[in-house]
Coordinates of C-alpha atoms and ligand atoms in Angstrom, one line a residue:
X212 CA 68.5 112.5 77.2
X213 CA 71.0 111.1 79.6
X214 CA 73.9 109.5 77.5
X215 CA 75.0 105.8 78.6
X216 CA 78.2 105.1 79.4
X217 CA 79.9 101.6 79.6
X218 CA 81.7 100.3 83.0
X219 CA 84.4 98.3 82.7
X220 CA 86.7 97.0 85.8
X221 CA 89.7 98.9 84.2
X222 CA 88.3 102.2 84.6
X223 CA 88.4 103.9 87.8
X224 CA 85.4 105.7 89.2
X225 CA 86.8 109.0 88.8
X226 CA 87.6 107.8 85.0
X227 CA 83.7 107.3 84.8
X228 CA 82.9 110.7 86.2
X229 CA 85.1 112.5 83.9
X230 CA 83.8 110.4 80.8
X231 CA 80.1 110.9 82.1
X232 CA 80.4 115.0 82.5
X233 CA 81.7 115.2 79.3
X234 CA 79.3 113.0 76.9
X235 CA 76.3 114.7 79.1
X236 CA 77.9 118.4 79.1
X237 CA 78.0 118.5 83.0
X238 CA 80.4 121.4 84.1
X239 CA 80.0 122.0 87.7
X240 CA 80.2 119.2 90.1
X241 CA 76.9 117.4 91.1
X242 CA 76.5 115.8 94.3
X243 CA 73.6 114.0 93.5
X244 CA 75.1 113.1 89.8
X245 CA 78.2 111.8 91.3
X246 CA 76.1 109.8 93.9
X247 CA 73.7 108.6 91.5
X248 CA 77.1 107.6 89.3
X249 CA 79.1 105.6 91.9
X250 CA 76.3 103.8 93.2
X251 CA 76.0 102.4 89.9
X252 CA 79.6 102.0 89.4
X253 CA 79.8 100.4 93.0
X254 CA 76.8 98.0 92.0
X255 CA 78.8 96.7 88.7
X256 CA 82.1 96.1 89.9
X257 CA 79.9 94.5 92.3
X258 CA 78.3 92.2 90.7
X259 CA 80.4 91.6 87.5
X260 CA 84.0 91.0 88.7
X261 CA 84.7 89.1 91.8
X262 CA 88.2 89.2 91.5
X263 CA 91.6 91.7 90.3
X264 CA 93.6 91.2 87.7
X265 CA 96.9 92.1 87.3
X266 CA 96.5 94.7 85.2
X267 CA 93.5 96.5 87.1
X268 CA 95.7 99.4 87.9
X269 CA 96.7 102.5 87.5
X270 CA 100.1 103.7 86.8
X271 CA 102.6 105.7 84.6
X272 CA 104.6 104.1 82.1
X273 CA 102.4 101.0 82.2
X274 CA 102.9 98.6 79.0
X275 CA 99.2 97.1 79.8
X276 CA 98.6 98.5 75.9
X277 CA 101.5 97.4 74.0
X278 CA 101.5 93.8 75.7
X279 CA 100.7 92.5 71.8
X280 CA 103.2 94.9 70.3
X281 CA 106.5 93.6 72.6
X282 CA 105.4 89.7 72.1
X283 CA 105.3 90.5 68.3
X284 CA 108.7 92.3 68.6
X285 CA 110.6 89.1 70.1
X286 CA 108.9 87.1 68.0
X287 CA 110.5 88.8 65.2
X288 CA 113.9 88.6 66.8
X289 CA 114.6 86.1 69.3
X290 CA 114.5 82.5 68.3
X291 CA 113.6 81.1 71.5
X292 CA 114.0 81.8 75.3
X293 CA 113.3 80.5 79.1
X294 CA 114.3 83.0 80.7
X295 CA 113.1 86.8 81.6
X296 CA 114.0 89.1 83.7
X297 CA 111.8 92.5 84.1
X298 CA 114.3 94.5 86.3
X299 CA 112.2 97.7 86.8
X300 CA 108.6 95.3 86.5
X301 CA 106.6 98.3 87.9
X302 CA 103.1 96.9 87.9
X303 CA 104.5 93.6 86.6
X304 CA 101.8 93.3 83.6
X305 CA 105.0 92.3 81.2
X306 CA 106.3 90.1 83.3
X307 CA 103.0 88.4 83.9
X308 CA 102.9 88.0 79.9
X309 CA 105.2 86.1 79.6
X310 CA 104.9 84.3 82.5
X311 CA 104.3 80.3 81.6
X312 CA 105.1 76.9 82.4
X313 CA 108.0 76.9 79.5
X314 CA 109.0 80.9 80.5
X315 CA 111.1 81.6 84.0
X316 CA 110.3 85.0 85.0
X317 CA 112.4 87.1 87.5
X318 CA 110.7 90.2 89.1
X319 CA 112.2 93.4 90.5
X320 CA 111.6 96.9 91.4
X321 CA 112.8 99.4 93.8
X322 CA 109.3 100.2 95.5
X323 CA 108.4 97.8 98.1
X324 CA 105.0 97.9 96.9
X325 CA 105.5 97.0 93.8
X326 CA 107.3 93.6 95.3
X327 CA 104.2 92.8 97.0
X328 CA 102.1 92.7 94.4
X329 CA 104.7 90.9 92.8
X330 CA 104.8 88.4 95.3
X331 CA 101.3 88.1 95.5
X332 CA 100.9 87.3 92.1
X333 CA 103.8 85.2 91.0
X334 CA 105.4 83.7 93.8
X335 CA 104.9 79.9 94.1
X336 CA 104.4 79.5 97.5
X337 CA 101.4 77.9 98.1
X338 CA 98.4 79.9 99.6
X339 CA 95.3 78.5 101.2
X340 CA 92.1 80.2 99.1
X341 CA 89.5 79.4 101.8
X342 CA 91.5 81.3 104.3
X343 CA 91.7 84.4 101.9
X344 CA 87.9 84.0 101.3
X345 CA 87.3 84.2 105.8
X346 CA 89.9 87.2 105.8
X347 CA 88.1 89.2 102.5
X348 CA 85.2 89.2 104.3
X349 CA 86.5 89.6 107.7
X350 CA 88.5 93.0 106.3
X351 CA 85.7 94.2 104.4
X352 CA 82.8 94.1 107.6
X353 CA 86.0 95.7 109.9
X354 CA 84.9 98.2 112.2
X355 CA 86.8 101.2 110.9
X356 CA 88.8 103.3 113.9
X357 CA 91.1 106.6 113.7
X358 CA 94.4 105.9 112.7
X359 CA 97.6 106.9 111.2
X360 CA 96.2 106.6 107.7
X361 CA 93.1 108.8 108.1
X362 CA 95.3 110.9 110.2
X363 CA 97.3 111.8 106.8
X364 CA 94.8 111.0 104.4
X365 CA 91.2 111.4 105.0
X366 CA 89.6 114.4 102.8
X367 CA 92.3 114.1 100.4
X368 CA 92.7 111.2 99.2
X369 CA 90.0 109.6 100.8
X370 CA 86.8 110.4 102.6
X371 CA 87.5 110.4 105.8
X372 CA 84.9 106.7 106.5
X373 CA 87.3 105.3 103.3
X374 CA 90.6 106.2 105.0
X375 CA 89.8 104.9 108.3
X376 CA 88.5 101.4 107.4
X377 CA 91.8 101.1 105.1
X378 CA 94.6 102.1 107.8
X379 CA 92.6 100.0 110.6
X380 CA 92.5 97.2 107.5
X381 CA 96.0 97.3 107.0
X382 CA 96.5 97.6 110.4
X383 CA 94.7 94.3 111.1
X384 CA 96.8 92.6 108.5
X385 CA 99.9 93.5 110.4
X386 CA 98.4 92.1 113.6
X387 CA 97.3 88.8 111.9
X388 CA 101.2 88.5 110.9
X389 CA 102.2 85.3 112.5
X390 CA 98.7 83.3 111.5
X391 CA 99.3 84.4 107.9
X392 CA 101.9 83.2 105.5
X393 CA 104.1 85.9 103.9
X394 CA 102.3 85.1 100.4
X395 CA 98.6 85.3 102.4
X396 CA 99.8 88.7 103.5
X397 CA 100.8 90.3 100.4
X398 CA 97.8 88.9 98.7
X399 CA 95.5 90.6 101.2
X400 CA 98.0 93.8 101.4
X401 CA 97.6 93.8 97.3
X402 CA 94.0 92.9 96.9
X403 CA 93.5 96.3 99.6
X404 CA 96.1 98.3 97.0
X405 CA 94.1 97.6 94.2
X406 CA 90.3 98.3 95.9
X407 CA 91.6 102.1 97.0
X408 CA 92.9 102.8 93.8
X409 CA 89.7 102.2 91.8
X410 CA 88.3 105.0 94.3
X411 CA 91.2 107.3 94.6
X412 CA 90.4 110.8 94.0
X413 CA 93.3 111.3 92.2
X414 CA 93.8 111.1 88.6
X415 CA 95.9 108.2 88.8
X416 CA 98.7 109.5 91.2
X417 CA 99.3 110.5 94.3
X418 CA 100.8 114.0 93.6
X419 CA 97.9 115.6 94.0
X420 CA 94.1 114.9 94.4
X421 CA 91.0 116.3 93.3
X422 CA 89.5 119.5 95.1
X423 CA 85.9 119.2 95.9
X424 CA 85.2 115.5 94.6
X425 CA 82.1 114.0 96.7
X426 CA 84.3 110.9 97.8
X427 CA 83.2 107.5 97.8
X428 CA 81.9 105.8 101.7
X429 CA 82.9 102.5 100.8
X430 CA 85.0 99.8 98.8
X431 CA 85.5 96.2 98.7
X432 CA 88.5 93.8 98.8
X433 CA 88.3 91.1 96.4
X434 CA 90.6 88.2 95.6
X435 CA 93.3 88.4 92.7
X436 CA 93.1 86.8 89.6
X437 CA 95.9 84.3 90.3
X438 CA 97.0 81.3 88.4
X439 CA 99.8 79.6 90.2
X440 CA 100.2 76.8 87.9
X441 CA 102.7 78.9 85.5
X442 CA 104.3 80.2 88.9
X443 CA 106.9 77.5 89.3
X444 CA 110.7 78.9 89.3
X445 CA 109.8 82.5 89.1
X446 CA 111.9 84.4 91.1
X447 CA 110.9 88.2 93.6
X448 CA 113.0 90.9 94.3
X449 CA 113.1 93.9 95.5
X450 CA 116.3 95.9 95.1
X451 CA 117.6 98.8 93.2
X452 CA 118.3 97.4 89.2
X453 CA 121.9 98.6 89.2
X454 CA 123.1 96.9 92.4
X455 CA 121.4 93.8 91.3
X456 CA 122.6 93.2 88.2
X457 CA 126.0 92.3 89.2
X458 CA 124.8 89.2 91.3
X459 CA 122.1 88.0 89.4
X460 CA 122.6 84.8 87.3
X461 CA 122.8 84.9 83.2
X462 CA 119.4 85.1 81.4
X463 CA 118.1 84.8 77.8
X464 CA 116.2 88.2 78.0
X465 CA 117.0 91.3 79.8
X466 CA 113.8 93.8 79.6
X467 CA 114.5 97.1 80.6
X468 CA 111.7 99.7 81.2
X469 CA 113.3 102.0 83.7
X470 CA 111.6 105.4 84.4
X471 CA 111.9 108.2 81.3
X472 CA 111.6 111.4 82.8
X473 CA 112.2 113.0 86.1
X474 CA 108.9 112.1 87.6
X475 CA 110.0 110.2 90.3
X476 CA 107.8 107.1 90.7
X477 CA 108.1 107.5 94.9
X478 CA 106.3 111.0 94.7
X479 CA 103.9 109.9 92.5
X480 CA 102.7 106.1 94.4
X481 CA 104.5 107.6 97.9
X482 CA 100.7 106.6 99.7
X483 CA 100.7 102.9 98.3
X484 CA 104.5 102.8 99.1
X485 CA 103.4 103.9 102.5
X486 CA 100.4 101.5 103.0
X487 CA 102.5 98.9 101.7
X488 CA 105.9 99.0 104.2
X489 CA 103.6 100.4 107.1
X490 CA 106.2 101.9 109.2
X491 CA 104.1 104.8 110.1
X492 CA 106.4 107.6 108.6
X493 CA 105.9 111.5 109.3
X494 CA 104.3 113.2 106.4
X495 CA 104.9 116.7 104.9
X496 CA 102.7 118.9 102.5
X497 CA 99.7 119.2 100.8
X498 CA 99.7 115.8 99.5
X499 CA 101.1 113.7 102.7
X500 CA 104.3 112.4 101.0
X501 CA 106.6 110.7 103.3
X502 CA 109.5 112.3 104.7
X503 CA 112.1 110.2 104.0
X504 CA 110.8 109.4 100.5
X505 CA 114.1 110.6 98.9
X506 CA 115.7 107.3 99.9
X507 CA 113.8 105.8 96.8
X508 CA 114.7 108.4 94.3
X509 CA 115.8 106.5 91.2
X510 CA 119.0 107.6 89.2
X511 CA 116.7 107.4 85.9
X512 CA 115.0 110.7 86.8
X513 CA 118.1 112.3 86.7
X514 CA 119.7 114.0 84.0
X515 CA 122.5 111.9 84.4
X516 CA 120.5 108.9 83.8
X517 CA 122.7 107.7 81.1
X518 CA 125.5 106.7 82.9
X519 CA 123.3 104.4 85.2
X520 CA 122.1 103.0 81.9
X521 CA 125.6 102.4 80.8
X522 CA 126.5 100.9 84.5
X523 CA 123.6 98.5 83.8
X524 CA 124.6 97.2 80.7
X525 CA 128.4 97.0 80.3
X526 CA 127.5 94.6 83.9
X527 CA 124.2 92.7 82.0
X528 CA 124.7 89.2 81.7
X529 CA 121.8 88.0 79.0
X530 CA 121.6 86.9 75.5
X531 CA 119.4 89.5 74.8
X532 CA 118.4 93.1 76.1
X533 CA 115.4 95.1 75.2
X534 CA 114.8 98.3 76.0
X535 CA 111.2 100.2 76.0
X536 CA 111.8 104.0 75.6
X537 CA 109.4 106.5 73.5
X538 CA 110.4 109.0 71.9
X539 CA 108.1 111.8 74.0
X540 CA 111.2 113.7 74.2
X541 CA 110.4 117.8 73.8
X542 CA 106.7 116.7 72.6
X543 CA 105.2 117.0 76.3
X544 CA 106.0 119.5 79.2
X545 CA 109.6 119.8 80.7
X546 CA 108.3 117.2 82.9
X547 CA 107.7 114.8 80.2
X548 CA 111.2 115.2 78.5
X549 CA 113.4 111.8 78.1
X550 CA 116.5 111.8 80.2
X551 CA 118.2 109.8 77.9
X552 CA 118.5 110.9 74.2
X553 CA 118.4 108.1 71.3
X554 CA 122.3 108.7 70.2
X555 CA 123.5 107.8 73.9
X556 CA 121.5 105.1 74.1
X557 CA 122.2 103.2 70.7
X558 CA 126.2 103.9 71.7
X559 CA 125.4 102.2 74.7
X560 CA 123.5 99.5 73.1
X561 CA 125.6 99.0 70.1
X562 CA 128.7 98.9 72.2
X563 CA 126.9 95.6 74.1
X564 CA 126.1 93.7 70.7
X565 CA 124.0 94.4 67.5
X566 CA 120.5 96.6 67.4
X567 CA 117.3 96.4 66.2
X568 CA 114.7 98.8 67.0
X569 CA 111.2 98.3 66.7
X570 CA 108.5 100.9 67.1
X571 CA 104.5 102.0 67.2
X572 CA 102.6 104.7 67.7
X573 CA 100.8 104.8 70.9
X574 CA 98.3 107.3 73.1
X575 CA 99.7 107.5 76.4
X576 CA 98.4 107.6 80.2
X577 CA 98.1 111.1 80.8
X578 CA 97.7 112.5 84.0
X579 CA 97.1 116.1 85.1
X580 CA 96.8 118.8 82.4
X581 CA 99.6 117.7 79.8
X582 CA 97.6 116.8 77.1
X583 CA 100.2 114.3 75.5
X584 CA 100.3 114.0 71.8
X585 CA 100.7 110.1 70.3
X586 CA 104.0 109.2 70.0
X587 CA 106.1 106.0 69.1
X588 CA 106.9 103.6 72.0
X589 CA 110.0 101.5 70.5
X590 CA 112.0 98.5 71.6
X591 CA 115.7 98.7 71.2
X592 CA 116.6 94.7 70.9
X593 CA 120.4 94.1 71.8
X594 CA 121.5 91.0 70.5
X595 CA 124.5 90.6 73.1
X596 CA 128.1 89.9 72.1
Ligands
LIG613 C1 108.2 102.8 83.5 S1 108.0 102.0 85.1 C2 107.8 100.3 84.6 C3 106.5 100.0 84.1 C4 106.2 98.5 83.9 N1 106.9 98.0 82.7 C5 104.7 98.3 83.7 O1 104.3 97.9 82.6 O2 104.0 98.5 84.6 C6 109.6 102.1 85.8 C7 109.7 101.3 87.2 O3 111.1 101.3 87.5 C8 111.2 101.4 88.9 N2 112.5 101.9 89.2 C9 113.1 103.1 89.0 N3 114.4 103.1 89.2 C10 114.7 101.9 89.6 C11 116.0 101.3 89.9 N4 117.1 101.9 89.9 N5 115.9 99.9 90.2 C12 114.8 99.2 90.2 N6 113.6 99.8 89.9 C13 113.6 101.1 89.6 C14 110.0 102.3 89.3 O4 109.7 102.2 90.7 C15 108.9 102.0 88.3 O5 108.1 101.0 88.9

């Protein structure tokens, strides 16, 4: 007998494949499995979740888990706060935790991408939500045509049905430009981010995909989960961490959660990066990166990472700095390894003011075959001098 399995809007399909072929003992692929499977998938997303959270994505390094686990830590150490800046945000789930009517938040990260979601989520400009309703469902009934996307992605990422109606989607966006506001246009540009990832064929990246996957035909748009109330104040960029820090005003909380190893987060989200600024790039290799994807290649995946880090913070102007860095060092592939060991770090730190470091075991994302032991995530909290 068939085993159930649960759906849940934070699982991916391919997350629900995997899960299924191994409770039912399913080795080889099944095309009629598979179908059977994503209809049903299709048909609960469908009918259960009309909308995206923030957190209904994939991607390395997320904090999505230990949301409870940093709240607790500053609650422990910092007395009180109304400001927070989350200088390398990547999704932007932390930020959007602490995101309230009492809490400032500033946003940043060096991906465009990641500044549209952003912007889509915390901005306060106002956005008409009748409008996005008429545009969802003018986007998802779009009459998909060949196009630069399906050109460089179809039967990779995407089947090839999939990856035409999302470059002549994004394609329409561009063209509805001027009748759009810039905060209408990155909510539609993000709610078509966050459909294609739940049907990737990836494993959560875009470094690879998977051979021979029967691909879903379809996927909807749906509006994000916003709540523009707490939104007032908060503040968007969009700029590399190190440059920025020198001309941004004094806050109470500095979070830092730059990248840890040399994965550079370009390679691995270079097709959202490229959906996202829509210049049309050439493309090279198996996976369709972006030629001139190098510009975006962050000092923290270098092994001279630590002096970037010390740039950052000898220029930091905040009561407080925290710092997320595990301690996955030597436990996963070479890959895997931290660029920055603890000793340099608490030199760093302890030079800026006095540190605590809190810490708790945690099972990371794991993508590809690197089956990643737990290990400790921990908070380095600097009280500033
Ligand atoms: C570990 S991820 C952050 C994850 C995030 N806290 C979350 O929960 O989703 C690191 C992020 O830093 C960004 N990044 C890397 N180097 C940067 C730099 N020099 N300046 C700004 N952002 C950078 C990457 O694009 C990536 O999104």
């Amino acid at each position: 007998m068939k085993k159930e399995i649960k759906i849940t809007i934070e699982q991916d399909y391919f997350d629900i494949l995997q899960t299924f072929k191994e409770s039912n003992d399913i080795k080889s692929n099944s095309v009629a499995i598979e179908k059977i499977l994503f209809d049903n998938y299709a048909n609960t997303l469908e009918k259960t979740f009309d909308y995206f959270t923030i957190n209904n994505r994939r991607y390395l390094g997320s904090k999505t888990k230990i949301l409870d686990f940093i709240q607790t830590s500053i609650d422990k150490h910092i007395p009180s706060y109304s400001s927070f800046l989350d200088i390398f945000s990547g999704t932007g789930v932390v930020a959007n935790h602490f995101n309230n009517e009492k809490t400032k938040i500033i946003t940043n990260d060096m991906l465009f991408s990641n500044y549209v979601i952003h912007y889509a989520f915390f901005s306060d400009d106002a956005y008409d939500k009748d409008k996005i309703t008429e545009l969802l469902e003018h986007l998802n009934n779009i009459n998909p045509v060949d196009n630069y996307f399906s050109k460089s992605f179809a039967d990779k990422f995407f089947s090839l049905n999939v990856a035409k109606k999302i470059g002549t989607i994004r394609e329409e966006i561009e063209n509805m430009s001027d009748k759009i506001s810039k905060r209408e246009k990155y909510i539609l540009i993000t709610s078509l981010i966050y459909a294609i990832d739940k049907i990737a064929n990836t494993c959560g990246h875009y470094d690879a995909f998977r051979k021979n996957s029967l691909m879903p035909e379809d996927f909807k748009m749906k509006h994000l989960d916003i709540d523009n109330s707490d939104n007032s104040g908060n503040i968007i960029l969009n700029s590399d961490a190190n440059i920025l820090i020198s001309d941004i005003e004094p806050v109470d909380i500095l979070y830092l959660d730059p990248p840890y190893n040399s994965r550079q987060y370009i390679s691995a989200y270079h097709l959202i990066e490229n959906l996202a600024q829509w210049d049309k790039p050439e493309v090279e290799g198996v996976a369709s990166k972006m030629v001139n994807r190098k510009e975006y290649n962050s000092e923290y995946c270098l092994k001279t990472a630590i002096e970037a880090f010390e740039d950052l913070i000898t220029k930091a102007k905040a009561k407080y700095i925290i710092l997320s860095y595990s301690d996955m060092a030597k436990k996963g592939n070479d890959r895997s390894n931290a660029r920055m060991s603890d000793e340099d770090i608490i030199r760093v730190l302890e030079n800026k003011g006095s540190l605590v470091i809190e810490s708790i075991k945690h099972k990371p994302f794991s993508t590809g075959k690197t089956n990643l032991q737990t290990h400790n995530e921990r908070l380095f909290i600097c009280k500033t001098h």
